[in-house]
mmCIF file of C-alpha atoms in Angstrom:
data_model
loop_
_atom_site.group_PDB
_atom_site.id
_atom_site.type_symbol
_atom_site.label_atom_id
_atom_site.label_comp_id
_atom_site.label_asym_id
_atom_site.label_seq_id
_atom_site.Cartn_x
_atom_site.Cartn_y
_atom_site.Cartn_z
ATOM 1 C CA MET A 890 -13.032 -22.343 -9.376
ATOM 2 C CA ALA A 891 -10.260 -19.889 -10.311
ATOM 3 C CA TRP A 892 -10.793 -16.191 -9.868
ATOM 4 C CA LEU A 893 -8.706 -13.154 -10.756
ATOM 5 C CA ARG A 894 -7.674 -10.472 -8.318
ATOM 6 C CA GLU A 895 -8.480 -7.071 -9.726
ATOM 7 C CA GLN A 896 -5.475 -4.793 -10.186
ATOM 8 C CA ASN A 897 -5.766 -1.026 -9.845
ATOM 9 C CA LEU A 898 -3.565 0.235 -12.682
ATOM 10 C CA SER A 899 -4.820 3.802 -12.802
ATOM 11 C CA ALA A 900 -2.271 6.592 -13.127
ATOM 12 C CA ASP A 901 -2.929 7.760 -9.555
ATOM 13 C CA ALA A 902 -2.489 4.258 -8.132
ATOM 14 C CA VAL A 903 0.767 3.725 -10.020
ATOM 15 C CA ILE A 904 2.169 7.066 -8.841
ATOM 16 C CA ASP A 905 1.148 6.364 -5.232
ATOM 17 C CA ALA A 906 2.736 2.910 -5.371
ATOM 18 C CA VAL A 907 5.976 4.327 -6.807
ATOM 19 C CA GLN A 908 6.273 7.185 -4.336
ATOM 20 C CA PHE A 909 5.885 4.783 -1.413
ATOM 21 C CA PHE A 910 9.441 3.553 -2.115
ATOM 22 C CA LEU A 911 11.107 6.864 -3.013
ATOM 23 C CA ASP A 912 11.275 8.277 0.533
ATOM 24 C CA GLY A 913 9.784 11.603 -0.482
ATOM 25 C CA GLU A 914 12.141 12.100 -3.440
ATOM 26 C CA GLY A 915 10.852 13.233 -6.809
ATOM 27 C CA CYS A 916 8.836 16.324 -7.707
ATOM 28 C CA ASN A 917 6.009 16.603 -10.216
ATOM 29 C CA ALA A 918 5.501 12.873 -10.712
ATOM 30 C CA THR A 919 4.010 12.216 -14.148
ATOM 31 C CA PHE A 920 2.496 8.981 -15.411
ATOM 32 C CA GLU A 921 4.114 8.303 -18.810
ATOM 33 C CA GLY A 922 2.268 5.152 -19.872
ATOM 34 C CA GLU A 923 2.840 1.417 -20.173
ATOM 35 C CA TYR A 924 5.775 -0.432 -21.752
ATOM 36 C CA GLY A 925 4.978 -4.012 -20.813
ATOM 37 C CA ASN A 926 5.051 -7.428 -22.455
ATOM 38 C CA ASP A 927 3.032 -10.643 -22.388
ATOM 39 C CA GLU A 928 3.948 -11.387 -18.761
ATOM 40 C CA TYR A 929 4.277 -8.015 -17.055
ATOM 41 C CA HIS A 930 2.843 -4.526 -16.975
ATOM 42 C CA VAL A 931 5.644 -1.945 -16.854
ATOM 43 C CA PHE A 932 4.616 1.652 -16.120
ATOM 44 C CA ARG A 933 6.974 4.604 -16.388
ATOM 45 C CA VAL A 934 6.786 7.532 -13.979
ATOM 46 C CA SER A 935 8.914 10.628 -14.665
ATOM 47 C CA PHE A 936 9.916 13.509 -12.395
ATOM 48 C CA SER A 937 11.174 17.052 -12.848
ATOM 49 C CA ASP A 938 14.187 16.604 -10.560
ATOM 50 C CA ARG A 939 15.304 12.976 -10.870
ATOM 51 C CA PRO A 940 15.505 10.150 -13.438
ATOM 52 C CA SER A 941 12.388 8.172 -14.321
ATOM 53 C CA VAL A 942 11.469 4.958 -12.551
ATOM 54 C CA CYS A 943 9.127 2.144 -13.485
ATOM 55 C CA LEU A 944 6.589 0.012 -11.680
ATOM 56 C CA ARG A 945 6.559 -3.635 -12.723
ATOM 57 C CA VAL A 946 3.684 -6.002 -11.930
ATOM 58 C CA GLU A 947 2.665 -9.408 -13.259
ATOM 59 C CA HIS A 948 -0.452 -9.801 -15.312
ATOM 60 C CA PRO A 949 -3.090 -11.216 -12.935
ATOM 61 C CA ARG A 950 -3.315 -14.990 -12.694
ATOM 62 C CA GLY A 951 -6.097 -17.272 -11.547
ATOM 63 C CA HIS A 952 -6.220 -18.075 -7.825
ATOM 64 C CA ARG A 953 -8.133 -20.947 -6.296
ATOM 65 C CA VAL A 954 -8.797 -19.215 -2.974
ATOM 66 C CA PRO A 955 -7.738 -15.892 -1.432
ATOM 67 C CA GLY A 956 -4.516 -16.384 0.504
ATOM 68 C CA GLY A 957 -4.064 -19.826 -1.012
ATOM 69 C CA GLU A 958 -1.098 -21.550 -2.615
ATOM 70 C CA ASP A 959 -1.346 -19.587 -5.861
ATOM 71 C CA GLU A 960 -1.081 -16.248 -4.069
ATOM 72 C CA ARG A 961 1.876 -17.504 -2.054
ATOM 73 C CA ALA A 962 3.570 -18.591 -5.287
ATOM 74 C CA ILE A 963 3.098 -15.115 -6.796
ATOM 75 C CA CYS A 964 4.676 -13.494 -3.748
ATOM 76 C CA ALA A 965 7.491 -16.057 -3.747
ATOM 77 C CA ARG A 966 8.325 -15.296 -7.381
ATOM 78 C CA LEU A 967 8.589 -11.598 -6.661
ATOM 79 C CA GLU A 968 10.644 -12.272 -3.541
ATOM 80 C CA GLY A 969 13.086 -14.334 -5.601
ATOM 81 C CA GLU A 970 13.417 -11.541 -8.134
ATOM 82 C CA ARG A 971 13.847 -8.972 -5.370
ATOM 83 C CA ARG A 972 16.736 -10.999 -3.933
ATOM 84 C CA ALA A 973 18.324 -11.211 -7.388
ATOM 85 C CA TYR A 974 18.202 -7.433 -7.864
ATOM 86 C CA GLU A 975 19.595 -6.873 -4.378
ATOM 87 C CA ARG A 976 22.457 -9.277 -5.079
ATOM 88 C CA LEU A 977 23.225 -7.555 -8.391
ATOM 89 C CA GLY A 978 23.209 -4.161 -6.711
ATOM 90 C CA ALA A 979 25.487 -5.373 -3.932
ATOM 91 C CA VAL A 980 28.139 -6.553 -6.415
ATOM 92 C CA ASP A 981 27.793 -3.427 -8.602
ATOM 93 C CA PHE A 982 26.662 -5.262 -11.715
ATOM 94 C CA HIS A 983 26.281 -2.442 -14.224
ATOM 95 C CA TRP A 984 23.723 -3.957 -16.578
ATOM 96 C CA SER A 985 20.709 -4.508 -14.324
ATOM 97 C CA MET A 986 18.314 -1.882 -13.055
ATOM 98 C CA ARG A 987 18.468 -0.444 -9.539
ATOM 99 C CA LEU A 988 15.780 -1.739 -7.201
ATOM 100 C CA PHE A 989 14.005 0.863 -5.062
ATOM 101 C CA GLY A 990 11.612 -1.511 -3.360
ATOM 102 C CA ALA A 991 9.120 -4.357 -3.677
ATOM 103 C CA SER A 992 5.683 -4.855 -2.173
ATOM 104 C CA LEU A 993 5.351 -8.576 -1.487
ATOM 105 C CA GLY A 994 1.644 -8.616 -0.701
ATOM 106 C CA PHE A 995 -1.737 -7.578 -2.056
ATOM 107 C CA ASP A 996 -2.507 -4.763 0.400
ATOM 108 C CA ASN A 997 -1.092 -1.851 -1.590
ATOM 109 C CA PRO A 998 -2.337 0.769 -4.100
ATOM 110 C CA ILE A 999 -2.059 -1.724 -6.985
ATOM 111 C CA GLY A 1000 -3.780 -4.563 -5.143
ATOM 112 C CA TYR A 1001 -1.045 -6.947 -6.300
ATOM 113 C CA PRO A 1002 2.668 -7.574 -5.570
ATOM 114 C CA TYR A 1003 4.905 -5.183 -7.505
ATOM 115 C CA MET A 1004 8.396 -3.686 -7.602
ATOM 116 C CA VAL A 1005 9.832 -0.272 -8.398
ATOM 117 C CA LEU A 1006 13.016 -0.059 -10.490
ATOM 118 C CA ASP A 1007 15.082 2.347 -12.542
ATOM 119 C CA PHE A 1008 13.523 2.924 -15.941
ATOM 120 C CA ALA A 1009 16.042 1.449 -18.390
ATOM 121 C CA GLY A 1010 14.185 2.198 -21.613
ATOM 122 C CA GLU A 1011 11.215 1.043 -23.617
ATOM 123 C CA ASN A 1012 12.771 -0.608 -26.670
ATOM 124 C CA ARG A 1013 13.263 -4.359 -26.437
ATOM 125 C CA LEU A 1014 15.828 -5.873 -28.767
ATOM 126 C CA ARG A 1015 14.396 -7.090 -32.075
ATOM 127 C CA TRP A 1016 16.354 -10.154 -33.106
ATOM 128 C CA SER A 1017 15.979 -12.529 -36.030
ATOM 129 C CA ASP A 1018 18.197 -14.289 -38.542
ATOM 130 C CA GLU A 1019 17.887 -11.216 -40.763
ATOM 131 C CA SER A 1020 18.145 -8.386 -38.236
ATOM 132 C CA PRO A 1021 20.279 -6.717 -37.060
ATOM 133 C CA GLY A 1022 22.848 -6.917 -39.821
ATOM 134 C CA GLU A 1023 26.598 -6.590 -39.600
ATOM 135 C CA PRO A 1024 28.590 -5.018 -38.044
ATOM 136 C CA ALA A 1025 25.972 -4.248 -35.381
ATOM 137 C CA ARG A 1026 25.155 -7.941 -34.920
ATOM 138 C CA SER A 1027 28.670 -9.077 -34.028
ATOM 139 C CA ALA A 1028 29.209 -6.012 -31.845
ATOM 140 C CA LEU A 1029 26.060 -6.786 -29.870
ATOM 141 C CA LEU A 1030 27.071 -10.434 -29.401
ATOM 142 C CA ALA A 1031 30.520 -9.365 -28.228
ATOM 143 C CA ARG A 1032 28.949 -7.020 -25.703
ATOM 144 C CA LEU A 1033 26.573 -9.758 -24.551
ATOM 145 C CA ALA A 1034 29.502 -12.135 -23.983
ATOM 146 C CA GLY A 1035 31.210 -9.446 -21.933
ATOM 147 C CA ILE A 1036 28.072 -8.893 -19.876
ATOM 148 C CA GLN A 1037 27.799 -12.604 -19.144
ATOM 149 C CA LEU A 1038 31.470 -12.655 -18.170
ATOM 150 C CA GLN A 1039 30.951 -9.756 -15.785
ATOM 151 C CA LEU A 1040 27.876 -11.391 -14.246
ATOM 152 C CA ILE A 1041 29.805 -14.589 -13.519
ATOM 153 C CA GLN A 1042 32.833 -12.699 -12.243
ATOM 154 C CA ARG A 1043 30.793 -10.487 -9.918
ATOM 155 C CA THR A 1044 28.660 -13.262 -8.413
ATOM 156 C CA LEU A 1045 31.126 -16.179 -8.326
ATOM 157 C CA GLU A 1046 31.264 -18.044 -5.019
ATOM 158 C CA THR A 1047 32.247 -21.450 -3.678
ATOM 159 C CA ARG A 1048 29.545 -23.533 -2.000
ATOM 160 C CA GLU A 1049 29.431 -26.821 -0.154
ATOM 161 C CA MET A 1050 27.124 -28.318 -2.784
ATOM 162 C CA THR A 1051 28.612 -29.765 -5.972
ATOM 163 C CA ALA A 1052 27.203 -29.320 -9.459
ATOM 164 C CA TYR A 1053 26.099 -32.967 -9.444
ATOM 165 C CA GLU A 1054 24.239 -32.514 -6.147
ATOM 166 C CA PHE A 1055 22.559 -29.347 -7.459
ATOM 167 C CA PHE A 1056 21.143 -31.004 -10.575
ATOM 168 C CA LYS A 1057 20.334 -34.239 -8.742
ATOM 169 C CA GLN A 1058 18.227 -32.233 -6.308
ATOM 170 C CA LYS A 1059 16.352 -30.571 -9.182
ATOM 171 C CA ILE A 1060 15.732 -33.906 -10.867
ATOM 172 C CA GLU A 1061 14.411 -35.420 -7.639
ATOM 173 C CA CYS A 1062 12.052 -32.458 -7.167
ATOM 174 C CA ARG A 1063 10.763 -32.991 -10.686
ATOM 175 C CA LEU A 1064 10.277 -36.685 -9.990
ATOM 176 C CA GLU A 1065 8.205 -35.842 -6.929
ATOM 177 C CA SER A 1066 6.078 -33.424 -8.984
ATOM 178 C CA ILE A 1067 5.398 -36.175 -11.526
ATOM 179 C CA ARG A 1068 4.335 -38.574 -8.775
ATOM 180 C CA GLN A 1069 1.963 -35.940 -7.413
ATOM 181 C CA GLY A 1070 0.373 -35.555 -10.841
ATOM 182 C CA ASN A 1071 1.607 -31.998 -11.403
ATOM 183 C CA LEU A 1072 3.482 -32.810 -14.636
ATOM 184 C CA PRO A 1073 1.129 -35.008 -16.674
ATOM 185 C CA GLU A 1074 3.179 -34.496 -19.840
ATOM 186 C CA LEU A 1075 6.072 -36.484 -18.328
ATOM 187 C CA VAL A 1076 6.467 -39.981 -16.952
ATOM 188 C CA GLU A 1077 8.830 -41.154 -14.239
ATOM 189 C CA GLN A 1078 11.144 -42.864 -16.708
ATOM 190 C CA ASP A 1079 11.892 -39.508 -18.363
ATOM 191 C CA VAL A 1080 13.325 -38.190 -15.129
ATOM 192 C CA LEU A 1081 15.048 -41.420 -14.136
ATOM 193 C CA ASP A 1082 16.833 -41.305 -17.500
ATOM 194 C CA GLN A 1083 17.953 -37.773 -16.727
ATOM 195 C CA LEU A 1084 19.376 -38.882 -13.410
ATOM 196 C CA ALA A 1085 21.243 -41.788 -14.987
ATOM 197 C CA LEU A 1086 22.783 -39.506 -17.622
ATOM 198 C CA LEU A 1087 23.754 -36.747 -15.226
ATOM 199 C CA PRO A 1088 27.379 -37.837 -14.555
ATOM 200 C CA GLU A 1089 28.015 -38.203 -18.293
ATOM 201 C CA VAL A 1090 26.518 -34.814 -19.089
ATOM 202 C CA LEU A 1091 28.443 -32.980 -16.370
ATOM 203 C CA GLY A 1092 31.726 -34.788 -16.939
ATOM 204 C CA ASP A 1093 34.617 -33.118 -15.141
ATOM 205 C CA GLU A 1094 32.271 -30.429 -13.819
ATOM 206 C CA LYS A 1095 30.269 -32.774 -11.592
ATOM 207 C CA ASP A 1096 32.400 -32.099 -8.497
ATOM 208 C CA ASN A 1097 32.810 -28.369 -9.119
ATOM 209 C CA ARG A 1098 31.605 -26.267 -6.178
ATOM 210 C CA GLN A 1099 31.784 -22.885 -7.884
ATOM 211 C CA PHE A 1100 28.427 -21.177 -8.424
ATOM 212 C CA ALA A 1101 27.440 -17.958 -10.168
ATOM 213 C CA MET A 1102 24.229 -16.172 -11.067
ATOM 214 C CA GLU A 1103 22.435 -17.001 -14.292
ATOM 215 C CA HIS A 1104 19.743 -14.742 -15.743
ATOM 216 C CA GLY A 1105 17.761 -17.818 -16.721
ATOM 217 C CA ASP A 1106 15.855 -16.389 -19.686
ATOM 218 C CA LEU A 1107 18.226 -14.086 -21.569
ATOM 219 C CA ARG A 1108 16.322 -13.646 -24.813
ATOM 220 C CA ALA A 1109 15.834 -10.611 -27.016
ATOM 221 C CA GLU A 1110 12.795 -9.617 -24.938
ATOM 222 C CA SER A 1111 15.048 -9.274 -21.869
ATOM 223 C CA ILE A 1112 17.465 -6.862 -23.551
ATOM 224 C CA ILE A 1113 16.824 -3.115 -23.714
ATOM 225 C CA SER A 1114 18.589 -1.762 -26.791
ATOM 226 C CA GLY A 1115 19.168 1.612 -28.399
ATOM 227 C CA SER A 1116 18.529 2.728 -31.940
ATOM 228 C CA HIS A 1117 21.869 1.304 -33.108
ATOM 229 C CA PHE A 1118 21.362 -2.090 -31.399
ATOM 230 C CA ASN A 1119 23.614 -1.195 -28.484
ATOM 231 C CA ILE A 1120 22.703 -2.943 -25.224
ATOM 232 C CA GLU A 1121 21.479 -0.507 -22.579
ATOM 233 C CA ALA A 1122 20.238 -2.889 -19.877
ATOM 234 C CA ILE A 1123 19.266 -6.471 -19.079
ATOM 235 C CA VAL A 1124 15.796 -6.762 -17.530
ATOM 236 C CA ASP A 1125 13.348 -9.426 -16.321
ATOM 237 C CA TRP A 1126 15.441 -11.218 -13.693
ATOM 238 C CA GLY A 1127 12.538 -13.303 -12.394
ATOM 239 C CA SER A 1128 14.186 -16.572 -13.485
ATOM 240 C CA ALA A 1129 17.636 -15.684 -12.122
ATOM 241 C CA GLU A 1130 19.303 -18.038 -9.679
ATOM 242 C CA MET A 1131 22.694 -19.143 -8.456
ATOM 243 C CA VAL A 1132 23.711 -22.205 -10.482
ATOM 244 C CA PRO A 1133 26.897 -24.240 -11.062
ATOM 245 C CA VAL A 1134 29.368 -22.094 -12.948
ATOM 246 C CA ALA A 1135 29.351 -24.422 -15.967
ATOM 247 C CA GLN A 1136 25.647 -23.690 -16.342
ATOM 248 C CA ALA A 1137 26.057 -19.955 -15.775
ATOM 249 C CA ALA A 1138 28.612 -19.910 -18.616
ATOM 250 C CA ARG A 1139 26.427 -21.633 -21.215
ATOM 251 C CA PHE A 1140 25.169 -20.002 -24.393
ATOM 252 C CA PRO A 1141 22.288 -17.678 -23.474
ATOM 253 C CA PRO A 1142 18.802 -18.718 -24.660
ATOM 254 C CA LEU A 1143 19.124 -16.047 -27.360
ATOM 255 C CA LEU A 1144 21.544 -18.469 -29.051
ATOM 256 C CA SER A 1145 19.790 -21.725 -28.138
ATOM 257 C CA CYS A 1146 17.174 -23.923 -29.788
ATOM 258 C CA CYS A 1147 14.763 -25.215 -27.218
ATOM 259 C CA GLU A 1148 11.270 -25.048 -28.668
ATOM 260 C CA SER A 1149 11.203 -28.790 -29.318
ATOM 261 C CA ALA A 1150 13.474 -31.798 -29.409
ATOM 262 C CA ASP A 1151 13.550 -31.598 -33.206
ATOM 263 C CA ASP A 1152 14.862 -28.033 -33.370
ATOM 264 C CA SER A 1153 18.355 -27.496 -34.713
ATOM 265 C CA PRO A 1154 20.282 -24.231 -35.024
ATOM 266 C CA SER A 1155 20.003 -22.300 -38.253
ATOM 267 C CA GLY A 1156 23.068 -21.324 -40.225
ATOM 268 C CA GLN A 1157 22.786 -17.787 -38.873
ATOM 269 C CA MET A 1158 22.572 -19.038 -35.301
ATOM 270 C CA LEU A 1159 25.758 -21.056 -35.793
ATOM 271 C CA ARG A 1160 27.475 -17.944 -37.109
ATOM 272 C CA ASP A 1161 26.142 -15.997 -34.125
ATOM 273 C CA ARG A 1162 27.550 -18.623 -31.778
ATOM 274 C CA ALA A 1163 30.897 -18.341 -33.521
ATOM 275 C CA ALA A 1164 30.898 -14.561 -33.043
ATOM 276 C CA TYR A 1165 29.951 -14.989 -29.391
ATOM 277 C CA THR A 1166 32.683 -17.586 -28.923
ATOM 278 C CA ALA A 1167 35.211 -15.290 -30.584
ATOM 279 C CA ALA A 1168 34.373 -12.567 -28.063
ATOM 280 C CA VAL A 1169 35.012 -14.994 -25.198
ATOM 281 C CA ALA A 1170 38.292 -15.947 -26.853
ATOM 282 C CA CYS A 1171 39.368 -12.331 -27.147
ATOM 283 C CA ALA A 1172 38.600 -11.736 -23.485
ATOM 284 C CA ALA A 1173 40.591 -14.824 -22.533
ATOM 285 C CA ALA A 1174 43.620 -13.613 -24.479
ATOM 286 C CA ARG A 1175 43.752 -10.168 -22.898
ATOM 287 C CA PRO A 1176 45.094 -9.288 -19.433
ATOM 288 C CA GLN A 1177 42.472 -6.546 -19.112
ATOM 289 C CA PRO A 1178 38.682 -6.660 -19.729
ATOM 290 C CA ALA A 1179 37.714 -6.918 -23.383
ATOM 291 C CA LEU A 1180 34.941 -4.391 -22.779
ATOM 292 C CA PRO A 1181 35.140 -1.095 -20.859
ATOM 293 C CA TYR A 1182 33.331 -1.702 -17.558
ATOM 294 C CA PRO A 1183 33.549 1.211 -15.098
ATOM 295 C CA GLY A 1184 35.453 0.290 -11.964
ATOM 296 C CA GLU A 1185 36.151 -3.266 -13.071
ATOM 297 C CA GLY A 1186 38.707 -5.127 -10.994
ATOM 298 C CA TYR A 1187 39.888 -8.713 -10.994
ATOM 299 C CA GLU A 1188 42.311 -8.870 -8.107
ATOM 300 C CA ASP A 1189 40.506 -11.840 -6.531
ATOM 301 C CA GLY A 1190 40.996 -14.124 -9.530
ATOM 302 C CA SER A 1191 37.281 -14.350 -10.265
ATOM 303 C CA ARG A 1192 37.761 -13.078 -13.818
ATOM 304 C CA ALA A 1193 40.115 -15.950 -14.600
ATOM 305 C CA ALA A 1194 37.616 -18.425 -13.155
ATOM 306 C CA ALA A 1195 34.757 -16.868 -15.124
ATOM 307 C CA LEU A 1196 36.748 -16.995 -18.358
ATOM 308 C CA ALA A 1197 37.737 -20.594 -17.736
ATOM 309 C CA ALA A 1198 34.079 -21.525 -17.215
ATOM 310 C CA MET A 1199 32.973 -19.805 -20.414
ATOM 311 C CA ARG A 1200 35.754 -21.407 -22.450
ATOM 312 C CA HIS A 1201 34.888 -24.796 -20.970
ATOM 313 C CA ALA A 1202 31.216 -24.276 -21.866
ATOM 314 C CA VAL A 1203 32.194 -23.581 -25.476
ATOM 315 C CA VAL A 1204 34.229 -26.780 -25.634
ATOM 316 C CA ALA A 1205 31.348 -28.761 -24.098
ATOM 317 C CA GLY A 1206 29.008 -27.375 -26.730
ATOM 318 C CA ARG A 1207 31.412 -28.298 -29.530
ATOM 319 C CA ARG A 1208 31.479 -31.880 -28.301
ATOM 320 C CA GLY A 1209 27.697 -32.125 -28.412
ATOM 321 C CA LEU A 1210 27.300 -32.859 -24.701
ATOM 322 C CA GLY A 1211 26.542 -29.266 -23.773
ATOM 323 C CA ALA A 1212 22.996 -29.379 -25.139
ATOM 324 C CA ALA A 1213 21.559 -31.011 -22.056
ATOM 325 C CA VAL A 1214 23.243 -28.656 -19.622
ATOM 326 C CA ARG A 1215 22.378 -25.617 -21.735
ATOM 327 C CA HIS A 1216 18.676 -26.370 -21.365
ATOM 328 C CA ALA A 1217 18.834 -27.336 -17.704
ATOM 329 C CA PRO A 1218 17.404 -24.090 -16.233
ATOM 330 C CA ARG A 1219 13.941 -25.194 -17.283
ATOM 331 C CA GLY A 1220 14.042 -27.940 -14.678
ATOM 332 C CA LEU A 1221 16.422 -30.112 -16.691
ATOM 333 C CA ASP A 1222 13.729 -31.002 -19.200
ATOM 334 C CA GLY A 1223 16.335 -30.518 -21.920
ATOM 335 C CA LEU A 1224 18.169 -33.588 -20.706
ATOM 336 C CA ALA A 1225 15.294 -35.744 -21.869
ATOM 337 C CA ALA A 1226 13.979 -33.523 -24.636
ATOM 338 C CA ARG A 1227 17.142 -33.624 -26.692
ATOM 339 C CA GLY A 1228 16.786 -37.337 -27.260
ATOM 340 C CA GLY A 1229 13.218 -38.257 -26.435
ATOM 341 C CA ARG A 1230 12.485 -40.468 -23.453
ATOM 342 C CA GLY A 1231 15.955 -41.926 -23.580
ATOM 343 C CA GLY A 1232 17.241 -38.532 -22.553
ATOM 344 C CA ARG A 1233 20.515 -38.578 -24.457
ATOM 345 C CA ALA A 1234 21.903 -35.264 -25.609
ATOM 346 C CA ALA A 1235 21.517 -35.132 -29.352
ATOM 347 C CA ARG A 1236 24.572 -34.377 -31.444
ATOM 348 C CA ALA A 1237 24.279 -31.105 -33.296
ATOM 349 C CA PRO A 1238 23.979 -31.200 -37.083
ATOM 350 C CA PRO A 1239 26.998 -30.451 -39.271
ATOM 351 C CA PRO A 1240 27.595 -26.762 -39.935
ATOM 352 C CA PRO A 1241 25.714 -25.262 -42.867
ATOM 353 C CA GLU A 1242 27.320 -23.710 -45.890
ATOM 354 C CA GLY A 1243 29.019 -20.508 -44.876
ATOM 355 C CA VAL A 1244 30.153 -21.816 -41.518
ATOM 356 C CA GLY A 1245 33.516 -23.502 -41.824
ATOM 357 C CA GLY A 1246 34.381 -26.453 -39.682
ATOM 358 C CA ASP A 1247 35.424 -30.023 -39.358
ATOM 359 C CA ASP A 1248 32.971 -32.597 -38.092
ATOM 360 C CA ASP A 1249 33.762 -32.006 -34.425
ATOM 361 C CA ASN A 1250 33.847 -28.242 -34.719
ATOM 362 C CA ILE A 1251 30.191 -27.331 -35.037
ATOM 363 C CA TYR A 1252 30.597 -23.798 -33.723
ATOM 364 C CA SER A 1253 33.378 -22.937 -36.202
ATOM 365 C CA CYS A 1254 35.921 -22.460 -33.458
ATOM 366 C CA TYR A 1255 39.372 -23.948 -33.318
ATOM 367 C CA CYS A 1256 42.164 -23.457 -30.812
ATOM 368 C CA ASP A 1257 45.656 -22.651 -32.092
ATOM 369 C CA ASP A 1258 47.117 -22.280 -28.608
ATOM 370 C CA ALA A 1259 44.925 -23.176 -25.657
ATOM 371 C CA ASP A 1260 46.755 -20.799 -23.334
ATOM 372 C CA ASP A 1261 47.111 -17.764 -25.547
ATOM 373 C CA TYR A 1262 44.754 -17.602 -28.488
ATOM 374 C CA TYR A 1263 41.442 -18.887 -29.754
ATOM 375 C CA SER A 1264 40.646 -18.310 -33.402
ATOM 376 C CA CYS A 1265 37.118 -18.447 -34.781
ATOM 377 C CA TYR A 1266 36.014 -18.139 -38.363
ATOM 378 C CA THR A 1267 32.659 -17.652 -40.015
ATOM 379 C CA THR A 1268 33.934 -18.181 -43.614
#
């Protein structure tokens, strides 16, 4: 029988938990309230002599037994997120919050694993086909493309594992979960189809050994924005991991359809993808960063590699094969979902009215000169 651990979320407990990681810094700590979402409580604590911080803790989940597998999984999730924040801090990625510390057990003032971070803001981006309007919409997408470029550039590394081996390992883990009865909604053939299609889906990228960090769930809810839809921070890095660079360069979930196999992008989403692609193109055509990042440097060639990966991801999407890879972070279920049990990546529909394009140009992007200039149009 599942039971829930009780969390102590009183103002005093939150302040005590925060101050444990501040090494005595911060005077006149004040509990400012909660700014959470469906998955996490986020509590802000302000000070008279330093910037605010926040305490972030999962909503309690059912546990079979104290100290059992479920509790270990909760701690493991937080440990993975802690490592992601530490990696981002080490490479001076400007768009994540600073990590002050993480309690990876249940013996603390909250009674549950938690972390303490910079407070980035309380307003999550509100995003729909209607809002925001132009020019704020295109400006935000351009900034988001630049942020993704910086994330790849800052975390890029070469590993012994190839992209094919990475995804093959994930597929085999999923197959084992099915055989253990942990994924009753799938059958073995679903995953075997994924494995058979993997070389086709990856194409020339299958032997690539370059990896970079991917946020994993970059939706509107993970973006802190200001009153004019400017991006202030990217939050919720619990799904982040190092993945093959072709995957790290995919369209973010904000621009993806993945609710069901029958979903197809709206006309506005196609226009958004075109604007995003145009921002990548502009960055590729300039010798310096397209966006003003403090202290940015590209002497090691990682910017060129990051740009090449993002341009390649755009081309893969235009050819219709990118759909499977774009949904792969969710355990590669997209490989099968896009075409039912057969697992074939479905070809995207033709562009709607208002999005120009020939039949093979579903994102309204054409290349006049592959080395110098990409040109995208939205009508």
